[in-house]
mmCIF file of N, CA and C in Angstrom:
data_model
loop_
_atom_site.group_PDB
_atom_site.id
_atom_site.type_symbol
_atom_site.label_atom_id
_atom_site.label_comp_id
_atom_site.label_asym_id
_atom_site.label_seq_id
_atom_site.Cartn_x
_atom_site.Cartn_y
_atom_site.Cartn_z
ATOM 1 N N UNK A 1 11.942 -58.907 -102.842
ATOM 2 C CA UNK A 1 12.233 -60.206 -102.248
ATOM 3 C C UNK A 1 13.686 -60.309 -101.764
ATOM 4 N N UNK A 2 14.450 -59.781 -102.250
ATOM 5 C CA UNK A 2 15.919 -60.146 -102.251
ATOM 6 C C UNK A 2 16.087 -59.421 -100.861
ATOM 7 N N UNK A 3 15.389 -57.981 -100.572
ATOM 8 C CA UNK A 3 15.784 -57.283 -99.151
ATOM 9 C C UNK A 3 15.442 -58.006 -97.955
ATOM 10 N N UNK A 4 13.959 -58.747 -98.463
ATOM 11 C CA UNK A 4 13.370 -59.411 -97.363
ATOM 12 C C UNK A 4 14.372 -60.301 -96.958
ATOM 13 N N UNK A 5 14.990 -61.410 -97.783
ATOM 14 C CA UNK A 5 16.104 -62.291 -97.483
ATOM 15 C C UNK A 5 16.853 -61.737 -96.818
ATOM 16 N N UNK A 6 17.518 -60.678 -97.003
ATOM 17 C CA UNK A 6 18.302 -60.249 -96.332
ATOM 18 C C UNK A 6 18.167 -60.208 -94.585
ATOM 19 N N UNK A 7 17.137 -58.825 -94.932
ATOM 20 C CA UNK A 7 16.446 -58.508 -93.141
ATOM 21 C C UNK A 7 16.345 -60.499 -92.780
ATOM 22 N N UNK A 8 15.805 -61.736 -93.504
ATOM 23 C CA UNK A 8 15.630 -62.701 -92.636
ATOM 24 C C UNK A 8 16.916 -63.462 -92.150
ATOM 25 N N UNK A 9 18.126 -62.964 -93.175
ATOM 26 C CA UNK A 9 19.460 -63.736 -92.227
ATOM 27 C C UNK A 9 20.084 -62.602 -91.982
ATOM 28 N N UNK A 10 19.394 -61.569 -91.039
ATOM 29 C CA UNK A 10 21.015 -60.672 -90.287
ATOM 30 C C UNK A 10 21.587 -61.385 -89.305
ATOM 31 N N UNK A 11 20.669 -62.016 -88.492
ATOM 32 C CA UNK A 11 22.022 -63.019 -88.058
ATOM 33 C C UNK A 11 22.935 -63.689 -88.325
ATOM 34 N N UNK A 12 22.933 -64.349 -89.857
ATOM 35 C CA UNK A 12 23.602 -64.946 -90.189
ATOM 36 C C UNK A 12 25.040 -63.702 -90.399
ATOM 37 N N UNK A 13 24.283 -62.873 -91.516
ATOM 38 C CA UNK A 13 25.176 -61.686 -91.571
ATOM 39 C C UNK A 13 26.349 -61.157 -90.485
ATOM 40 N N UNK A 14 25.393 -61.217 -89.295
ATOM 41 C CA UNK A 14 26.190 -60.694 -88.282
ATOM 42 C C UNK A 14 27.289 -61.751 -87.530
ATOM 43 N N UNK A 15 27.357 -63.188 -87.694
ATOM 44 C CA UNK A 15 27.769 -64.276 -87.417
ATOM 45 C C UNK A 15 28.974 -64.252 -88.508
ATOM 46 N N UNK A 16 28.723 -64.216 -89.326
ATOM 47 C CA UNK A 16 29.544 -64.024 -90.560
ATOM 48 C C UNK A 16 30.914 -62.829 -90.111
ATOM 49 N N UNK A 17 30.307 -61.332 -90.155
ATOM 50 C CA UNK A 17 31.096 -60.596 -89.831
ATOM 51 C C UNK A 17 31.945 -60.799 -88.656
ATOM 52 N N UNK A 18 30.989 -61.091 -87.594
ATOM 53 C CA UNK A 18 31.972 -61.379 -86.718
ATOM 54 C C UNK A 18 32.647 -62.147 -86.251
ATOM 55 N N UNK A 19 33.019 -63.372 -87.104
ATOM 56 C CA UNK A 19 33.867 -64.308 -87.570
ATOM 57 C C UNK A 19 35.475 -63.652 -88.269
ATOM 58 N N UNK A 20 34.513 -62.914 -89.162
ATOM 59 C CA UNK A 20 36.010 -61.655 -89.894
ATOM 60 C C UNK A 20 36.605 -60.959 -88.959
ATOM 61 N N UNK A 21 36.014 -60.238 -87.912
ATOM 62 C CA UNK A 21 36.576 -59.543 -86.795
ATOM 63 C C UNK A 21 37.577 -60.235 -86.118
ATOM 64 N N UNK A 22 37.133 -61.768 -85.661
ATOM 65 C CA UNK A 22 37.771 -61.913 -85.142
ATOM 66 C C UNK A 22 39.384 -62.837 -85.847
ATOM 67 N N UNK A 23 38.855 -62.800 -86.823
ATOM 68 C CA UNK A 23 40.032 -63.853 -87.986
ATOM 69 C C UNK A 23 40.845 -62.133 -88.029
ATOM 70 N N UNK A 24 40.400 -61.252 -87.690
ATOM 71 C CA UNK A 24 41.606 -60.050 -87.754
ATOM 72 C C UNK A 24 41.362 -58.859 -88.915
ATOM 73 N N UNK A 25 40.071 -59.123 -89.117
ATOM 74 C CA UNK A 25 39.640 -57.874 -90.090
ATOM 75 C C UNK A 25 39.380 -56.532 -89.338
ATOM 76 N N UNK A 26 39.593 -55.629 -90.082
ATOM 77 C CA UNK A 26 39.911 -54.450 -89.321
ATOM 78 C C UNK A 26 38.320 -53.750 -89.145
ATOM 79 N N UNK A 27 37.422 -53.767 -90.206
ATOM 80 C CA UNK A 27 36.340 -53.509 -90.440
ATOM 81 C C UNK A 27 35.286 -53.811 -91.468
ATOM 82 N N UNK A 28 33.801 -54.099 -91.331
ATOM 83 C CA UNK A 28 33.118 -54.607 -92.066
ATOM 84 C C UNK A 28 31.876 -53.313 -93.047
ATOM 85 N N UNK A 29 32.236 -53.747 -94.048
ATOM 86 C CA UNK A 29 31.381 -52.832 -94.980
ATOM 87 C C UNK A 29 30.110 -53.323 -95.023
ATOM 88 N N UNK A 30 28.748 -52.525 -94.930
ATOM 89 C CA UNK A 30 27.922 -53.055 -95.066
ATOM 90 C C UNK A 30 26.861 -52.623 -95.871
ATOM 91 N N UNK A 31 26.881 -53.822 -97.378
ATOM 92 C CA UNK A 31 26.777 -52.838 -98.541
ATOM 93 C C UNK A 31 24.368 -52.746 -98.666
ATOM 94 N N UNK A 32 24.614 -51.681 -97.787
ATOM 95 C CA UNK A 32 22.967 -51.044 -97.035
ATOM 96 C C UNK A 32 21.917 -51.108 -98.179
ATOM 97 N N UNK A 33 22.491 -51.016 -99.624
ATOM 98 C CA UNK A 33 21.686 -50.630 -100.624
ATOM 99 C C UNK A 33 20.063 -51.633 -100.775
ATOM 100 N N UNK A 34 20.175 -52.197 -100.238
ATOM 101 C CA UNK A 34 18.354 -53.266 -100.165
ATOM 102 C C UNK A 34 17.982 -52.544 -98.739
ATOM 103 N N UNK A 35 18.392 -52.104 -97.779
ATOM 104 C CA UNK A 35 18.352 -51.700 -96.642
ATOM 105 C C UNK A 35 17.704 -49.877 -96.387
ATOM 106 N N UNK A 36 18.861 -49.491 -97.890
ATOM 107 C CA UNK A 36 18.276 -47.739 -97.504
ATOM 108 C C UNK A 36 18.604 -47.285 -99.026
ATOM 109 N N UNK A 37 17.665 -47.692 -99.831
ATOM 110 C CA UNK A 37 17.278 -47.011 -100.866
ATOM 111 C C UNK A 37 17.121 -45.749 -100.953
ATOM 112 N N UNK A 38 16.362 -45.399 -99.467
ATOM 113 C CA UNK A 38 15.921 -44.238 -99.507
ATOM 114 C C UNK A 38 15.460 -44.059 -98.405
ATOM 115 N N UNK A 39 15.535 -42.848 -97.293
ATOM 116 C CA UNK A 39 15.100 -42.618 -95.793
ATOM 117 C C UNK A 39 13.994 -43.212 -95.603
ATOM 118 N N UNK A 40 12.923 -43.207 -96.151
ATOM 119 C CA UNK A 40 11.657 -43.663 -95.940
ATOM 120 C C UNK A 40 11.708 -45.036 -95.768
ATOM 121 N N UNK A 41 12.382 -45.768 -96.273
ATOM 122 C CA UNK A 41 11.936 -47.361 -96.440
ATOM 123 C C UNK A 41 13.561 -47.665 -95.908
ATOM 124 N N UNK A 42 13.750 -46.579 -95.145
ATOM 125 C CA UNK A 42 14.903 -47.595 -94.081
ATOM 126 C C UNK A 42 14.718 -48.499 -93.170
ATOM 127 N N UNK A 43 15.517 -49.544 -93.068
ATOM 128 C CA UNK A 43 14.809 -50.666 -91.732
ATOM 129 C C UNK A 43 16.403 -50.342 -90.653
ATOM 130 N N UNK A 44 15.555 -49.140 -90.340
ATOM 131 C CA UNK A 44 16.444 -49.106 -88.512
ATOM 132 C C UNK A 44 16.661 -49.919 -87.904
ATOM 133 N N UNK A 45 15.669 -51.001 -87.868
ATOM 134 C CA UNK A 45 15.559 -51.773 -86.617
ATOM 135 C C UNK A 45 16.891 -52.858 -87.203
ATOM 136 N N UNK A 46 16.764 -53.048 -88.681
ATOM 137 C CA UNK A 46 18.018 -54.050 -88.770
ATOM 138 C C UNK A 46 19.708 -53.745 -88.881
ATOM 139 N N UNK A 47 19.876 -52.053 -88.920
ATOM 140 C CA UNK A 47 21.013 -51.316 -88.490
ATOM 141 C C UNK A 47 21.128 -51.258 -87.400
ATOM 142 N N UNK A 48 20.412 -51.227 -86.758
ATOM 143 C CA UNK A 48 20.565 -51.156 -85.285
ATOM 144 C C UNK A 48 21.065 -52.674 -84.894
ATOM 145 N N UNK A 49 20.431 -53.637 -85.292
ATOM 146 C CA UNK A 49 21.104 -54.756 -84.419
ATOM 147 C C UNK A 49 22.437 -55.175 -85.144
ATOM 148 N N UNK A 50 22.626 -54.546 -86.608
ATOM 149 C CA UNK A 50 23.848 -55.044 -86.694
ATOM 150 C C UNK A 50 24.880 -54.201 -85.938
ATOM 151 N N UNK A 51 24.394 -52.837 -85.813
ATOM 152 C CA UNK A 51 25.572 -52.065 -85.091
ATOM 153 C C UNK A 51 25.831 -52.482 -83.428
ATOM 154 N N UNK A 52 24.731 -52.619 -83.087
ATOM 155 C CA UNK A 52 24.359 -53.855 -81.977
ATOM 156 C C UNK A 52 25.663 -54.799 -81.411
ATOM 157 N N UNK A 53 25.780 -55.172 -82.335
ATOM 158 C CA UNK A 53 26.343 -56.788 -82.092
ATOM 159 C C UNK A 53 27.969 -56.514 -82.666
ATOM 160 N N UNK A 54 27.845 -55.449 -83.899
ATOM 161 C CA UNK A 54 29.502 -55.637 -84.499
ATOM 162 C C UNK A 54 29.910 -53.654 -83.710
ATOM 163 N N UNK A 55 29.378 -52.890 -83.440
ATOM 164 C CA UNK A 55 29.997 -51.914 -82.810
ATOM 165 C C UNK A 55 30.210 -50.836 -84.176
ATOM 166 N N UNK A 56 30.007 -49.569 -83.534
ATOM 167 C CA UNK A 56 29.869 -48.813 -84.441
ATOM 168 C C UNK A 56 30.905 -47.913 -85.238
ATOM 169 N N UNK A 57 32.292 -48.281 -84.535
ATOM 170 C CA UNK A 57 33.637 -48.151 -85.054
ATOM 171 C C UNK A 57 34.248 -49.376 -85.870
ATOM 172 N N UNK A 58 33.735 -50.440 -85.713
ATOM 173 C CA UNK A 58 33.796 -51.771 -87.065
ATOM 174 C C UNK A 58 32.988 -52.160 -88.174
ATOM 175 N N UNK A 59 32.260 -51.050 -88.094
ATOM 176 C CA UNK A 59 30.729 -51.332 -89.315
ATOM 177 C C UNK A 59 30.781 -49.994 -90.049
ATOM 178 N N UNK A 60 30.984 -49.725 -91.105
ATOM 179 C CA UNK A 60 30.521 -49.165 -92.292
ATOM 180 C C UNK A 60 29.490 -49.676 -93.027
ATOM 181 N N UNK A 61 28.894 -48.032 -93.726
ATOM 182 C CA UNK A 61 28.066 -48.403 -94.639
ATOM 183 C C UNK A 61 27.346 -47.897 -95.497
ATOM 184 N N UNK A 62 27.440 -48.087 -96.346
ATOM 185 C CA UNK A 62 27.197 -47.663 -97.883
ATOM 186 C C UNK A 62 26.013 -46.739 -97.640
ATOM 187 N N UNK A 63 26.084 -45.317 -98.286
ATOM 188 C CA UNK A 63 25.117 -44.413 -98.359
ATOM 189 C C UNK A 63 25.711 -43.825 -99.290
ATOM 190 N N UNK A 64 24.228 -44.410 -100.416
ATOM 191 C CA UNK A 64 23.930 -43.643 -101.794
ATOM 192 C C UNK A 64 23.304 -42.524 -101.864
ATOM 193 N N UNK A 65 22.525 -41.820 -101.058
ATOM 194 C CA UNK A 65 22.412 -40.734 -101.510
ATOM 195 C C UNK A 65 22.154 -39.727 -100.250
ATOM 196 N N UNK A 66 21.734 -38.405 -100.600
ATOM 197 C CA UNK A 66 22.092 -37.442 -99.421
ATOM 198 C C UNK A 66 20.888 -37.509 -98.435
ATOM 199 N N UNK A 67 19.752 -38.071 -98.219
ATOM 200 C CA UNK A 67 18.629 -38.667 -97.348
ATOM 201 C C UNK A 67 19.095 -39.591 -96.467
ATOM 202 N N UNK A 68 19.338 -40.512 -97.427
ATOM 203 C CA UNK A 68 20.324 -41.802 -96.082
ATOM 204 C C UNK A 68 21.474 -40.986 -95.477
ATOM 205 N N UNK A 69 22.451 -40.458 -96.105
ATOM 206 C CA UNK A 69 23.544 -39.554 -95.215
ATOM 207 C C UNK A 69 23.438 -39.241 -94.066
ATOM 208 N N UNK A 70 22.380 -38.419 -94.431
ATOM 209 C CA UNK A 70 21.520 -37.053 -93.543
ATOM 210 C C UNK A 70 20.815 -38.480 -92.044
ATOM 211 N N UNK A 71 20.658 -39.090 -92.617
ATOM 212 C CA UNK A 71 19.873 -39.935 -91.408
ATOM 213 C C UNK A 71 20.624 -40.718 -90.745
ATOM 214 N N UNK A 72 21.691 -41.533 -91.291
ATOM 215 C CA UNK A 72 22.826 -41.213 -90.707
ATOM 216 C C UNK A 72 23.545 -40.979 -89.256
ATOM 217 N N UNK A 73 24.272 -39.843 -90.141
ATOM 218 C CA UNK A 73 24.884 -38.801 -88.864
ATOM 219 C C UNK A 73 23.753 -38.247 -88.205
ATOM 220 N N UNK A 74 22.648 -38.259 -88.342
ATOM 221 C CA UNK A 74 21.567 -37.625 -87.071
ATOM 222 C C UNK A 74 21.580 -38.788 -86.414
ATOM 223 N N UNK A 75 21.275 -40.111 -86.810
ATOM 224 C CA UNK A 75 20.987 -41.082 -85.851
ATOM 225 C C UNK A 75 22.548 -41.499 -85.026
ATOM 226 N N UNK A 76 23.208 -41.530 -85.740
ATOM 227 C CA UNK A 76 24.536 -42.412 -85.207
ATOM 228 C C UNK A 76 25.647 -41.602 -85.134
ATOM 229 N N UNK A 77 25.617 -40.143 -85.228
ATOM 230 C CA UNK A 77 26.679 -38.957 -84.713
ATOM 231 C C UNK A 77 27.521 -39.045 -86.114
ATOM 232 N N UNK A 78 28.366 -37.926 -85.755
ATOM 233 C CA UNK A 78 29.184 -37.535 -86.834
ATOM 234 C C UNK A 78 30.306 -38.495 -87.291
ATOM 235 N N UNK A 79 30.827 -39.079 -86.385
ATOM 236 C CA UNK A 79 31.653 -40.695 -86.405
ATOM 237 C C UNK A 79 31.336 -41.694 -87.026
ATOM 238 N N UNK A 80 30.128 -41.934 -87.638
ATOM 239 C CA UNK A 80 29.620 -43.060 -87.766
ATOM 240 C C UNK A 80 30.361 -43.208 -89.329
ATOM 241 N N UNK A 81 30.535 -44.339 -89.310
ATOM 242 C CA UNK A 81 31.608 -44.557 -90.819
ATOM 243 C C UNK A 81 30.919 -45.124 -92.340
ATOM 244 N N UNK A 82 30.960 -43.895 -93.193
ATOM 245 C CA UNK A 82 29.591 -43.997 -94.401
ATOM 246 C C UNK A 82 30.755 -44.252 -95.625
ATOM 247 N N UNK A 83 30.994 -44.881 -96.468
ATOM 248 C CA UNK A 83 30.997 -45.281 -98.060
ATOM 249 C C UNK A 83 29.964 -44.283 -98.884
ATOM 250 N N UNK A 84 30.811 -43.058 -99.293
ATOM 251 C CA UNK A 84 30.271 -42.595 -100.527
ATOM 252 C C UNK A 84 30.830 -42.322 -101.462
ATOM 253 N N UNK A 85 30.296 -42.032 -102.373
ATOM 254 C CA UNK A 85 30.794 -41.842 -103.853
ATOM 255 C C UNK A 85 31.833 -39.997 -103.630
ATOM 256 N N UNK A 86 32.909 -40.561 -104.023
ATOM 257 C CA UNK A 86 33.688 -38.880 -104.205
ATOM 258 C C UNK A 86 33.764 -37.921 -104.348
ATOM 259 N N UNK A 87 32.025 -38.032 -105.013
ATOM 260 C CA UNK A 87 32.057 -36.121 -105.435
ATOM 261 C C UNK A 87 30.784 -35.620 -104.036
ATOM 262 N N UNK A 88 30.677 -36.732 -103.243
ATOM 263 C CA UNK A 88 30.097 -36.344 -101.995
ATOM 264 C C UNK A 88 30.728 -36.321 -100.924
ATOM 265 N N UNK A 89 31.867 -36.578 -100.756
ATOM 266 C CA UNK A 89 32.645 -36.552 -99.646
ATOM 267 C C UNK A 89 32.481 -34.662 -99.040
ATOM 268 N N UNK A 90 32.425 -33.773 -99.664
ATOM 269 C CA UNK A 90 32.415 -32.289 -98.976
ATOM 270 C C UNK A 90 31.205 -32.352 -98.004
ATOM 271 N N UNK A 91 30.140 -32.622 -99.056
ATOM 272 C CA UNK A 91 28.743 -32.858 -98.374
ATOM 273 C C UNK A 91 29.086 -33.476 -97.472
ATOM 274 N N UNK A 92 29.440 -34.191 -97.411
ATOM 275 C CA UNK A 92 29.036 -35.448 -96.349
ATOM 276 C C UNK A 92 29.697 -34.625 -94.865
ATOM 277 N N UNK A 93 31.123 -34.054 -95.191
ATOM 278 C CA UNK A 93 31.832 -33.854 -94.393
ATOM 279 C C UNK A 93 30.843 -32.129 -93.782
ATOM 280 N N UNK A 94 30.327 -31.253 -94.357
ATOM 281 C CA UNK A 94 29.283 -30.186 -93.849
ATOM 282 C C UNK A 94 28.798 -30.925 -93.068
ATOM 283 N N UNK A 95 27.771 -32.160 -93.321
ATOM 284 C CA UNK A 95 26.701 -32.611 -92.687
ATOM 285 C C UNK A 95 27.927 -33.159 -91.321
ATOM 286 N N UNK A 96 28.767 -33.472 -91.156
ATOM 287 C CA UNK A 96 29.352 -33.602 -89.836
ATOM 288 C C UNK A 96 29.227 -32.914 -89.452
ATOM 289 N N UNK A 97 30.356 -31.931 -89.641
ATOM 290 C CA UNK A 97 30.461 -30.175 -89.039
ATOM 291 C C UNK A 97 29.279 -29.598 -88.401
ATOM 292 N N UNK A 98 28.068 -29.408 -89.336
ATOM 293 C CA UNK A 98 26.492 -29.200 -88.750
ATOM 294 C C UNK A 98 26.121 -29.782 -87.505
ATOM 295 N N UNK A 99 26.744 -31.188 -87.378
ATOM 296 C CA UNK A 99 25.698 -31.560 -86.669
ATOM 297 C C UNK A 99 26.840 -31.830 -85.033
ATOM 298 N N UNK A 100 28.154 -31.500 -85.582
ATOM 299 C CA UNK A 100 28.661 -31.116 -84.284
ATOM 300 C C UNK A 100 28.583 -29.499 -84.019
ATOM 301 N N UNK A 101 28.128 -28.847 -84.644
ATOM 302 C CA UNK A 101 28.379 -27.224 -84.363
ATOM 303 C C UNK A 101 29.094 -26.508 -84.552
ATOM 304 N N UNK A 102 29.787 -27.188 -85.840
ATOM 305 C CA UNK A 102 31.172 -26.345 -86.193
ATOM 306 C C UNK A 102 30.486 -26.312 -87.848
ATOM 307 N N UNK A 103 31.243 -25.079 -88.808
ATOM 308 C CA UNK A 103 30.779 -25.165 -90.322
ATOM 309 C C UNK A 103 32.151 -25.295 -90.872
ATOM 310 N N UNK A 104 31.756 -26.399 -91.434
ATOM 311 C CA UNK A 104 32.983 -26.250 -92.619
ATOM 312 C C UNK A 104 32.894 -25.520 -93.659
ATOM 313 N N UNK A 105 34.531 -25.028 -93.980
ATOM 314 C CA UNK A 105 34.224 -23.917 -95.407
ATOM 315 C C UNK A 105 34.561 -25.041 -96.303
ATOM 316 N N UNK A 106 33.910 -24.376 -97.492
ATOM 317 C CA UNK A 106 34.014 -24.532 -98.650
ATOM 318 C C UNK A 106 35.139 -23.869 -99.210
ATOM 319 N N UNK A 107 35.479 -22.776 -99.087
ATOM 320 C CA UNK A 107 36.152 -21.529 -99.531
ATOM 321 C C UNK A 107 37.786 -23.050 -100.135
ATOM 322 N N UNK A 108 38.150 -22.449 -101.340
ATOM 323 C CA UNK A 108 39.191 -23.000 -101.622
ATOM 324 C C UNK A 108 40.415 -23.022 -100.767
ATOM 325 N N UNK A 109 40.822 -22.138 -100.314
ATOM 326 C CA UNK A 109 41.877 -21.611 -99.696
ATOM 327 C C UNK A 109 41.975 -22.091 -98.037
ATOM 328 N N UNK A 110 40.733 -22.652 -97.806
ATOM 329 C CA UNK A 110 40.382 -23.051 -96.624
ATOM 330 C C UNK A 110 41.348 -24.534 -96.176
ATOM 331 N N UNK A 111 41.790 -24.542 -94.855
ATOM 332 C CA UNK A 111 42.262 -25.534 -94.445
ATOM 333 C C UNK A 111 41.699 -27.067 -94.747
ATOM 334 N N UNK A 112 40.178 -27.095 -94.879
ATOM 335 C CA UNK A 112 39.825 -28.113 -94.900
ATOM 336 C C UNK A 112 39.964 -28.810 -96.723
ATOM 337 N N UNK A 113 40.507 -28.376 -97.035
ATOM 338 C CA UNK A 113 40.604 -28.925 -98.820
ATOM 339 C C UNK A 113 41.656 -29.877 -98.489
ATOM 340 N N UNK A 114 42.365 -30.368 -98.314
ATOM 341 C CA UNK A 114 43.918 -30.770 -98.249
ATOM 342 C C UNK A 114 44.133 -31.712 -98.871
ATOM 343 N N UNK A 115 45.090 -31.753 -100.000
ATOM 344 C CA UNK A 115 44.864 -32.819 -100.843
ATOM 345 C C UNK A 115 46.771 -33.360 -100.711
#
């Protein structure tokens, strides 16, 4: 019930955010978890209109696990701006690399560690 509410005020949602945009927020998190539990029971159609309306360089959004990731950067390119938990950030960052055609190493010594 609580997701359904949701999917029934994305407008409001999206009215909301982009109220923050324009009061001077830099970007809106959008915490997906009733939305994408899990690839299967994603509602595209209501990512889509929020990315729609707020743009896909001002919208983040929460991806819990490596299914939503993965669906993701296939749907919305390697740019698209995801909230994950820290010990997925490598992953996450392969699944870019992949899907522009470049591999990231792992290898320690590798440029891409940089802390």
């Amino acid at each position: 019930p609580r997701a359904t509410e949701l999917v029934e005020d994305v407008d409001l949602l999206i009215r909301r955010a982009e109220r923050c945009l324009e009061a001077g927020a830099d970007m809106i998190m959008i915490d997906a978890d009733d939305l994408c539990k899990d690839a299967d029971s994603l509602r595209a159609d209501v990512i889509a209109r929020i990315i729609g309306r707020l743009g896909l360089e001002k919208t983040m959004f929460e991806a819990s696990n490596k299914q939503t990731t993965e669906w993701f950067i296939k749907r919305y390119g390697p740019k698209v701006n995801l909230f994950v938990d820290h010990s997925q950030v490598i992953g996450v960052e392969n699944l870019r690399g992949c899907n522009t055609g470049t591999n990231i190493s792992r290898e320690p010594g590798s440029s891409y560690l940089l802390f």
